C-alpha positions as MATLAB code, in Angstrom:
seq = 'MVAKKLQENIKIDAELCTGCGRCSEVCPVNAIEGQQGKAQSVNAAKCVMCGQCVQICSGYDSPFEQYATSRSQRLQERNMPIVNEPLFAAYYHGDFFKVKKRLADKKQFSMVQCAPAVRVSLAEEFGMPLGSLVPGKMVAALKRLGFTRVYDTNFAADLTIMEEGSELVKRITEGGPLPMFTSCCPAWVKFVENEYPELIDHLSSCKSPQQMAGSMFKTYGAAVDGVDAQEVYSVAIMPCTCKKFEADRPEMKSSGFQDVDAVLTTRELAYLIKEASIDFNALPEESFDKPLGMYSGAGTIFGVTGGVMEAAIRTAYELITKEAIENVNITSARGEQGVRKVVLDTGSLKLKTVVVSGLKNVVPVLEEIKRGKTDFHFMEVMTCPAGCISGGGQPKMLLPVDGKRAYENRKASTYQHDEEQRYRKSHENPEIQEIYQKFLGEPLGHRSHKLLHTHYKPSR';
ca = [
     130.074   20.176   74.135;
     127.256   22.601   74.155;
     124.600   20.071   74.798;
     126.587   18.437   77.641;
     127.144   21.990   79.170;
     123.483   22.685   79.131;
     122.442   19.322   80.671;
     125.026   19.944   83.481;
     123.261   23.362   84.332;
     119.692   22.544   84.203;
     118.299   19.400   85.657;
     115.163   17.956   87.090;
     115.552   15.607   90.145;
     113.381   12.550   89.227;
     112.993   11.520   92.937;
     111.398   14.841   93.890;
     109.492   15.523   90.649;
     105.780   14.983   90.992;
     105.044   14.954   87.263;
     102.755   17.966   87.615;
     103.666   19.234   84.098;
     104.176   22.902   85.211;
     107.643   23.090   83.714;
     106.582   21.663   80.458;
     103.796   24.400   80.231;
     106.205   27.228   80.640;
     109.055   25.895   78.598;
     109.504   28.062   75.575;
     111.155   25.373   73.382;
     109.399   22.193   74.472;
     112.585   20.679   75.973;
     110.859   19.217   79.099;
     109.875   15.501   78.234;
     107.965   12.931   80.062;
     104.455   11.840   80.617;
     101.920   13.727   82.770;
     102.009   12.374   86.503;
     105.532   10.868   85.830;
     108.959   12.403   86.580;
     110.102   14.884   83.764;
     113.335   15.329   82.248;
     115.361   17.932   80.063;
     116.166   17.447   76.521;
     119.648   19.068   76.534;
     119.740   19.417   72.778;
     116.671   21.568   72.830;
     117.199   23.479   76.273;
     118.161   26.973   75.966;
     118.791   27.105   79.886;
     116.312   30.039   80.540;
     115.564   28.537   84.063;
     111.794   29.131   83.758;
     111.203   25.591   84.663;
     113.259   26.252   87.758;
     111.206   29.212   88.565;
     107.838   27.443   88.352;
     108.750   24.150   89.865;
     106.651   23.141   92.918;
     107.943   19.380   93.424;
     110.229   19.740   96.560;
     111.789   17.593   99.362;
     109.891   16.927  102.462;
     111.259   16.429  105.972;
     108.759   13.788  106.640;
     109.904   11.533  103.617;
     112.742    9.381  103.168;
     114.758    9.513   99.890;
     117.369    7.331   98.171;
     119.498   10.619   97.785;
     120.221   12.606  101.062;
     119.760   16.068  101.455;
     123.472   16.839  101.882;
     124.072   14.912   98.606;
     121.687   16.895   96.702;
     123.252   20.077   97.992;
     126.486   18.832   96.987;
     125.272   17.991   93.713;
     123.745   21.395   93.127;
     126.889   23.289   94.422;
     124.663   24.907   97.033;
     125.216   25.794  100.618;
     123.187   24.471  103.494;
     119.857   26.500  103.122;
     116.865   26.563  105.315;
     114.398   26.112  102.462;
     113.001   23.308  100.365;
     115.084   21.851   97.558;
     112.961   21.880   94.266;
     113.096   18.988   91.600;
     114.050   21.464   88.907;
     117.537   23.117   89.596;
     120.770   24.450   88.043;
     124.229   24.033   89.081;
     125.516   26.893   90.972;
     128.910   28.848   91.543;
     128.527   29.626   95.120;
     131.500   27.650   96.607;
     133.814   28.608   93.757;
     133.247   32.339   94.354;
     133.279   31.924   98.067;
     136.696   30.296   98.003;
     138.055   32.973   95.745;
     136.692   35.759   98.194;
     138.422   34.125  101.086;
     141.695   34.777   99.432;
     142.425   38.223  100.638;
     145.111   38.768   98.164;
     142.657   38.154   95.129;
     141.884   41.272   93.165;
     138.201   40.903   92.168;
     135.851   42.724   90.051;
     131.952   42.202   90.227;
     129.142   43.593   88.042;
     125.490   43.543   88.881;
     122.785   43.332   86.272;
     120.006   46.044   86.159;
     117.233   43.355   87.165;
     119.078   42.217   90.432;
     118.745   45.678   92.297;
     115.000   45.362   91.870;
     114.778   41.779   93.089;
     117.414   41.056   95.565;
     115.613   42.548   98.489;
     112.790   40.141   98.361;
     115.203   37.472   99.686;
     115.440   39.498  103.034;
     111.754   40.160  103.393;
     111.423   43.542  101.928;
     108.490   44.489   99.532;
     108.398   42.962   96.107;
     110.198   44.990   93.739;
     112.308   47.087   96.333;
     114.941   49.315   94.573;
     117.984   48.655   96.529;
     121.267   49.537   94.460;
     123.010   51.057   97.478;
     122.402   48.224   99.804;
     123.441   45.714   97.166;
     126.639   47.449   96.617;
     127.417   47.637  100.433;
     126.639   43.999  100.603;
     129.079   43.155   97.810;
     131.864   45.320   99.490;
     131.468   43.567  102.646;
     131.669   40.237  101.033;
     135.079   41.277   99.967;
     134.902   42.323   96.204;
     137.788   44.754   95.504;
     135.716   46.674   92.911;
     131.980   46.772   92.589;
     131.227   47.772   89.042;
     127.873   47.697   87.235;
     126.391   45.914   84.208;
     124.481   49.033   83.233;
     127.688   50.752   82.432;
     128.358   47.909   79.938;
     124.586   48.209   78.731;
     125.450   51.776   77.773;
     128.350   50.531   76.001;
     126.372   47.978   74.168;
     123.862   50.674   72.900;
     126.773   52.713   71.606;
     127.990   49.709   69.533;
     124.602   48.243   68.782;
     123.169   51.578   67.653;
     126.148   52.227   65.489;
     125.887   48.909   64.062;
     122.242   49.231   63.137;
     122.893   52.522   61.418;
     125.649   50.993   59.345;
     123.598   48.161   58.291;
     120.741   50.446   57.329;
     122.905   53.001   55.517;
     125.667   50.788   53.986;
     123.908   47.444   53.719;
     123.836   44.282   55.877;
     121.445   41.608   57.286;
     117.981   43.227   58.199;
     116.199   43.035   60.454;
     119.109   43.231   62.854;
     118.307   41.051   66.048;
     119.445   41.988   69.551;
     121.949   39.710   71.044;
     121.780   40.602   74.869;
     119.722   37.545   75.809;
     121.892   34.231   75.673;
     118.932   32.028   75.619;
     117.644   33.748   72.543;
     121.047   33.584   70.811;
     121.265   29.920   71.643;
     117.661   29.415   70.264;
     118.675   31.066   66.865;
     121.825   28.739   66.830;
     119.698   25.687   67.576;
     116.523   26.281   65.498;
     117.201   29.140   62.984;
     120.883   28.837   62.030;
     120.136   30.342   58.452;
     119.348   33.603   60.374;
     122.356   33.879   62.488;
     123.932   36.691   60.507;
     120.888   38.843   61.597;
     122.051   38.782   65.161;
     124.068   41.769   66.129;
     127.550   41.060   66.644;
     127.578   42.835   69.902;
     128.475   40.850   72.949;
     125.929   41.094   75.794;
     126.453   43.680   78.442;
     127.783   41.016   80.865;
     130.498   39.891   78.413;
     131.273   43.387   77.338;
     131.957   44.172   81.194;
     133.988   41.136   81.666;
     136.353   42.179   78.592;
     136.547   45.701   80.069;
     137.391   44.437   83.609;
     140.503   42.508   82.312;
     141.747   45.211   79.984;
     140.663   48.825   80.856;
     139.686   48.168   84.457;
     143.031   46.315   85.026;
     144.931   49.089   83.561;
     143.104   51.698   85.848;
     144.073   49.588   88.895;
     147.635   48.859   87.718;
     147.090   45.047   87.821;
     147.606   42.302   85.302;
     144.640   40.912   83.559;
     145.471   37.424   84.828;
     145.290   38.744   88.475;
     141.633   39.895   87.926;
     138.747   37.513   89.217;
     135.840   38.754   87.252;
     132.334   37.738   88.734;
     128.903   38.730   87.343;
     125.560   38.905   89.394;
     122.767   37.880   87.011;
     118.870   37.119   87.095;
     119.435   34.646   84.491;
     120.691   30.958   84.441;
     121.721   30.982   80.811;
     124.290   33.723   81.670;
     126.374   30.906   83.146;
     126.542   29.159   79.849;
     127.189   32.352   78.193;
     130.258   33.079   80.290;
     131.865   29.624   79.353;
     131.309   30.102   75.689;
     134.785   29.575   73.934;
     134.215   32.902   72.198;
     134.105   34.975   75.199;
     137.914   35.298   75.874;
     138.759   38.619   73.990;
     140.716   39.955   76.954;
     143.150   37.097   76.575;
     141.468   35.230   79.475;
     138.153   33.955   80.193;
     136.373   37.372   80.490;
     133.739   36.483   83.154;
     135.018   33.734   85.487;
     132.023   33.013   87.575;
     128.337   33.824   87.248;
     126.131   34.053   90.556;
     122.267   34.175   90.128;
     120.239   36.545   92.368;
     119.477   33.775   94.644;
     123.000   32.838   94.904;
     124.037   36.190   95.984;
     121.483   36.134   98.791;
     122.863   32.843   99.956;
     126.233   34.377   99.899;
     124.942   37.357  101.981;
     123.084   35.196  104.419;
     125.899   32.935  104.895;
     128.184   35.725  105.801;
     125.694   37.102  108.478;
     125.196   40.205  106.822;
     122.191   42.172  107.866;
     120.979   43.310  104.424;
     118.092   45.463  105.672;
     120.244   47.522  107.849;
     123.065   48.214  105.307;
     123.750   51.881  104.368;
     123.374   53.133  100.906;
     126.889   52.912   99.109;
     127.868   53.788   95.398;
     129.234   51.775   92.548;
     132.920   52.315   92.021;
     134.134   54.321   88.961;
     134.982   54.396   86.078;
     133.124   51.216   85.133;
     130.253   51.684   87.583;
     128.492   54.851   86.231;
     125.377   54.419   84.118;
     122.551   56.115   82.401;
     118.888   55.507   82.621;
     119.085   53.687   79.385;
     121.369   51.145   80.847;
     118.880   50.507   83.526;
     115.952   49.594   81.422;
     117.836   46.823   79.716;
     116.289   44.624   82.679;
     112.515   44.827   81.243;
     111.018   43.703   77.933;
     111.311   46.504   75.566;
     114.023   48.247   77.444;
     116.834   47.241   74.905;
     114.753   48.718   72.110;
     113.955   52.101   73.986;
     117.540   52.513   75.072;
     118.848   51.845   71.493;
     116.181   54.237   70.057;
     117.295   57.007   72.416;
     120.584   56.840   70.872;
     119.948   55.812   67.376;
     117.478   58.553   66.746;
     120.294   61.030   67.488;
     122.839   59.194   65.641;
     120.510   59.292   62.392;
     119.061   62.890   62.924;
     122.106   64.751   64.641;
     119.251   66.048   66.921;
     118.164   65.551   70.312;
     115.076   63.285   70.657;
     112.038   65.112   71.812;
     110.709   62.555   74.420;
     112.980   59.992   75.938;
     110.215   57.969   77.176;
     109.321   55.595   74.371;
     106.299   54.129   75.900;
     105.114   52.228   72.806;
     108.130   49.956   73.309;
     107.002   49.051   76.897;
     104.779   46.120   77.998;
     104.658   42.326   77.942;
     102.389   41.667   74.989;
     103.798   38.988   72.592;
     104.806   41.282   69.405;
     104.737   45.038   69.432;
     105.753   47.246   66.505;
     107.132   50.756   67.014;
     107.999   53.049   64.131;
     110.099   56.057   64.817;
     110.043   58.959   62.198;
     113.516   60.349   61.913;
     112.723   62.649   58.948;
     114.869   60.817   56.206;
     113.840   57.385   57.611;
     110.942   55.721   59.422;
     112.873   53.426   61.711;
     110.693   50.314   61.899;
     111.284   48.132   64.968;
     109.482   45.097   66.756;
     109.611   44.039   70.336;
     109.035   40.306   70.975;
     108.387   38.846   74.546;
     109.030   35.187   74.591;
     110.424   32.683   72.215;
     107.130   30.996   71.340;
     106.024   34.554   70.160;
     109.023   34.975   67.967;
     108.591   31.796   65.772;
     105.930   33.348   63.507;
     108.040   36.299   62.965;
     111.136   34.254   62.155;
     109.069   32.286   59.675;
     108.083   35.509   57.982;
     111.723   36.787   57.805;
     112.733   33.512   56.198;
     110.062   34.099   53.432;
     111.152   37.509   52.766;
     107.773   38.816   54.082;
     108.745   41.407   56.780;
     109.655   45.094   56.492;
     111.403   46.347   59.569;
     114.870   47.005   60.660;
     115.482   46.062   64.191;
     113.927   43.439   66.489;
     114.362   42.976   70.389;
     113.945   39.413   71.642;
     113.614   38.481   75.458;
     113.170   34.902   76.344;
     111.651   35.324   79.708;
     107.911   36.583   80.029;
     108.710   40.054   81.552;
     112.488   40.378   80.382;
     115.278   39.880   82.728;
     113.227   40.734   85.890;
     111.458   37.438   85.414;
     114.682   35.418   84.828;
     115.185   31.917   86.046;
     117.768   32.961   88.726;
     115.748   35.543   90.302;
     113.760   34.917   93.738;
     111.420   32.246   93.531;
     107.701   32.792   93.238;
     105.379   29.776   93.988;
     102.134   31.312   93.455;
     101.195   32.831   90.007;
      99.677   35.931   91.790;
     102.910   36.471   93.659;
     104.668   36.267   90.325;
     102.566   38.659   88.638;
     102.592   41.260   91.361;
     106.536   40.726   91.503;
     107.024   41.400   87.906;
     104.711   44.496   88.068;
     106.622   45.990   90.939;
     110.145   45.207   89.599;
     109.173   46.803   86.398;
     107.905   49.906   88.049;
     111.044   50.156   90.143;
     113.146   49.861   86.966;
     111.398   52.691   85.318;
     111.771   54.721   88.473;
     115.509   54.198   88.470;
     115.701   55.438   84.930;
     113.871   58.649   85.784;
     116.191   59.163   88.693;
     119.252   59.251   86.594;
     121.151   62.356   85.628;
     121.669   60.997   82.244;
     118.979   59.229   80.294;
     120.846   58.245   77.247;
     123.670   56.009   76.878;
     125.638   58.273   74.760;
     125.596   61.069   77.236;
     127.224   58.946   80.177;
     130.558   60.858   80.828;
     132.323   57.671   81.656;
     131.245   56.000   78.242;
     132.561   59.132   76.409;
     135.829   58.976   78.487;
     136.394   55.112   77.705;
     136.224   55.758   74.123;
     138.504   58.629   74.243;
     141.123   57.097   76.335;
     140.877   53.245   75.194;
     138.339   52.210   72.764;
     138.704   54.788   69.967;
     135.140   54.842   68.426;
     132.067   52.431   68.070;
     132.852   49.657   65.646;
     136.517   50.611   65.552;
     139.379   48.156   65.784;
     139.756   47.823   69.388;
     135.866   48.064   69.992;
     135.439   45.239   67.452;
     138.119   43.004   68.970;
     136.796   43.482   72.588;
     133.115   44.113   72.431;
     132.034   42.061   69.443;
     131.714   38.294   68.638;
     130.331   35.726   66.166;
     127.942   32.877   66.598;
     127.622   29.491   64.624;
     124.999   26.661   64.397;
     124.874   24.406   67.345;
     124.211   21.238   65.287;
];
């Protein structure tokens, strides 16, 4: 089932593929197969659906050439609307029409969440400068599209830190598989399931922020609005193509229903906005809805490499020491170099952490763990080169120089947004405190475990 799902979502159109080999160069798991100069294909058993092949693909349909498959057929195959742009050889299946149909039903109660990386990239689809920070315009657009509640994945990122930080401290103090791995990136989780099943227990049991938010939408959020969970249509706006796969995992139904019903990439959201003739640039700044739309700066930085680690340290330090951390800017965790080590002195414990950017860079570390040669507590892994801001569903950058500049600007805007927040630590978010008081109880408690945690198993 897993391989079939993956193959359905990432494909290469052999008729459009030029055989340039760029997709093969960026694939972190060597899932692209075929000879140089000939059409490539995706090995579904290896693919982790990160979408980097989609991002870099330069083979596209030309209006001056005749193809066996018409443009309209291609659009239908990809579940895409009519767009005034090239159709590239590497692509993923969209959820555009599924979401559009639901939004057309005015009786539908819908909740939408937006990943931190979307607000620093969406504006690029409308001609604004690379990395423009537009959370307010994004909210305004989503409300005009017809979503009943516009919430934020950043809130759930704060929730993730509460659970993940507590889980890490428990593993260190009471025993458990160490080092603990982050579990926010679904392509990374799938890679462990595919290639290192013996290390699955090292993954945090925490769901990703997307899935935590979906679970909260159909439980706590539904109760706040006085609607039944089955009436809620839950949508996630993500920079990542693998998030579609994650939402469809059979484990992700802790609310009693599919927690996230549909996932749109940043590009798909732009298509929706354009088709609705919404003038994005002219939109006013509007606010996320409460209670599931308030977030800290820590939740914001989940979108960049090192961000999950930095957010976790801001809270874990205080969980361990019971004292406020002196400086919340953990700059040693930032940057895109392959492997970085960060040691935090908590007095009674030197918390040793590792940040890994890219799956190819994590393989030597995993081999060391298998041999029992490592000495650290916690490891963050992001599949995409600069983290979620460079995800496969983000605005497409055809030139390497544009991609580099886009990633730099998106990262700068992310940290700017962090600095702008009233609260910089997840545990200081008042809405996070309230959801535990009113609904969840405590981190790692019975209800938290049922709704916010999951398990993983080998793919083969």
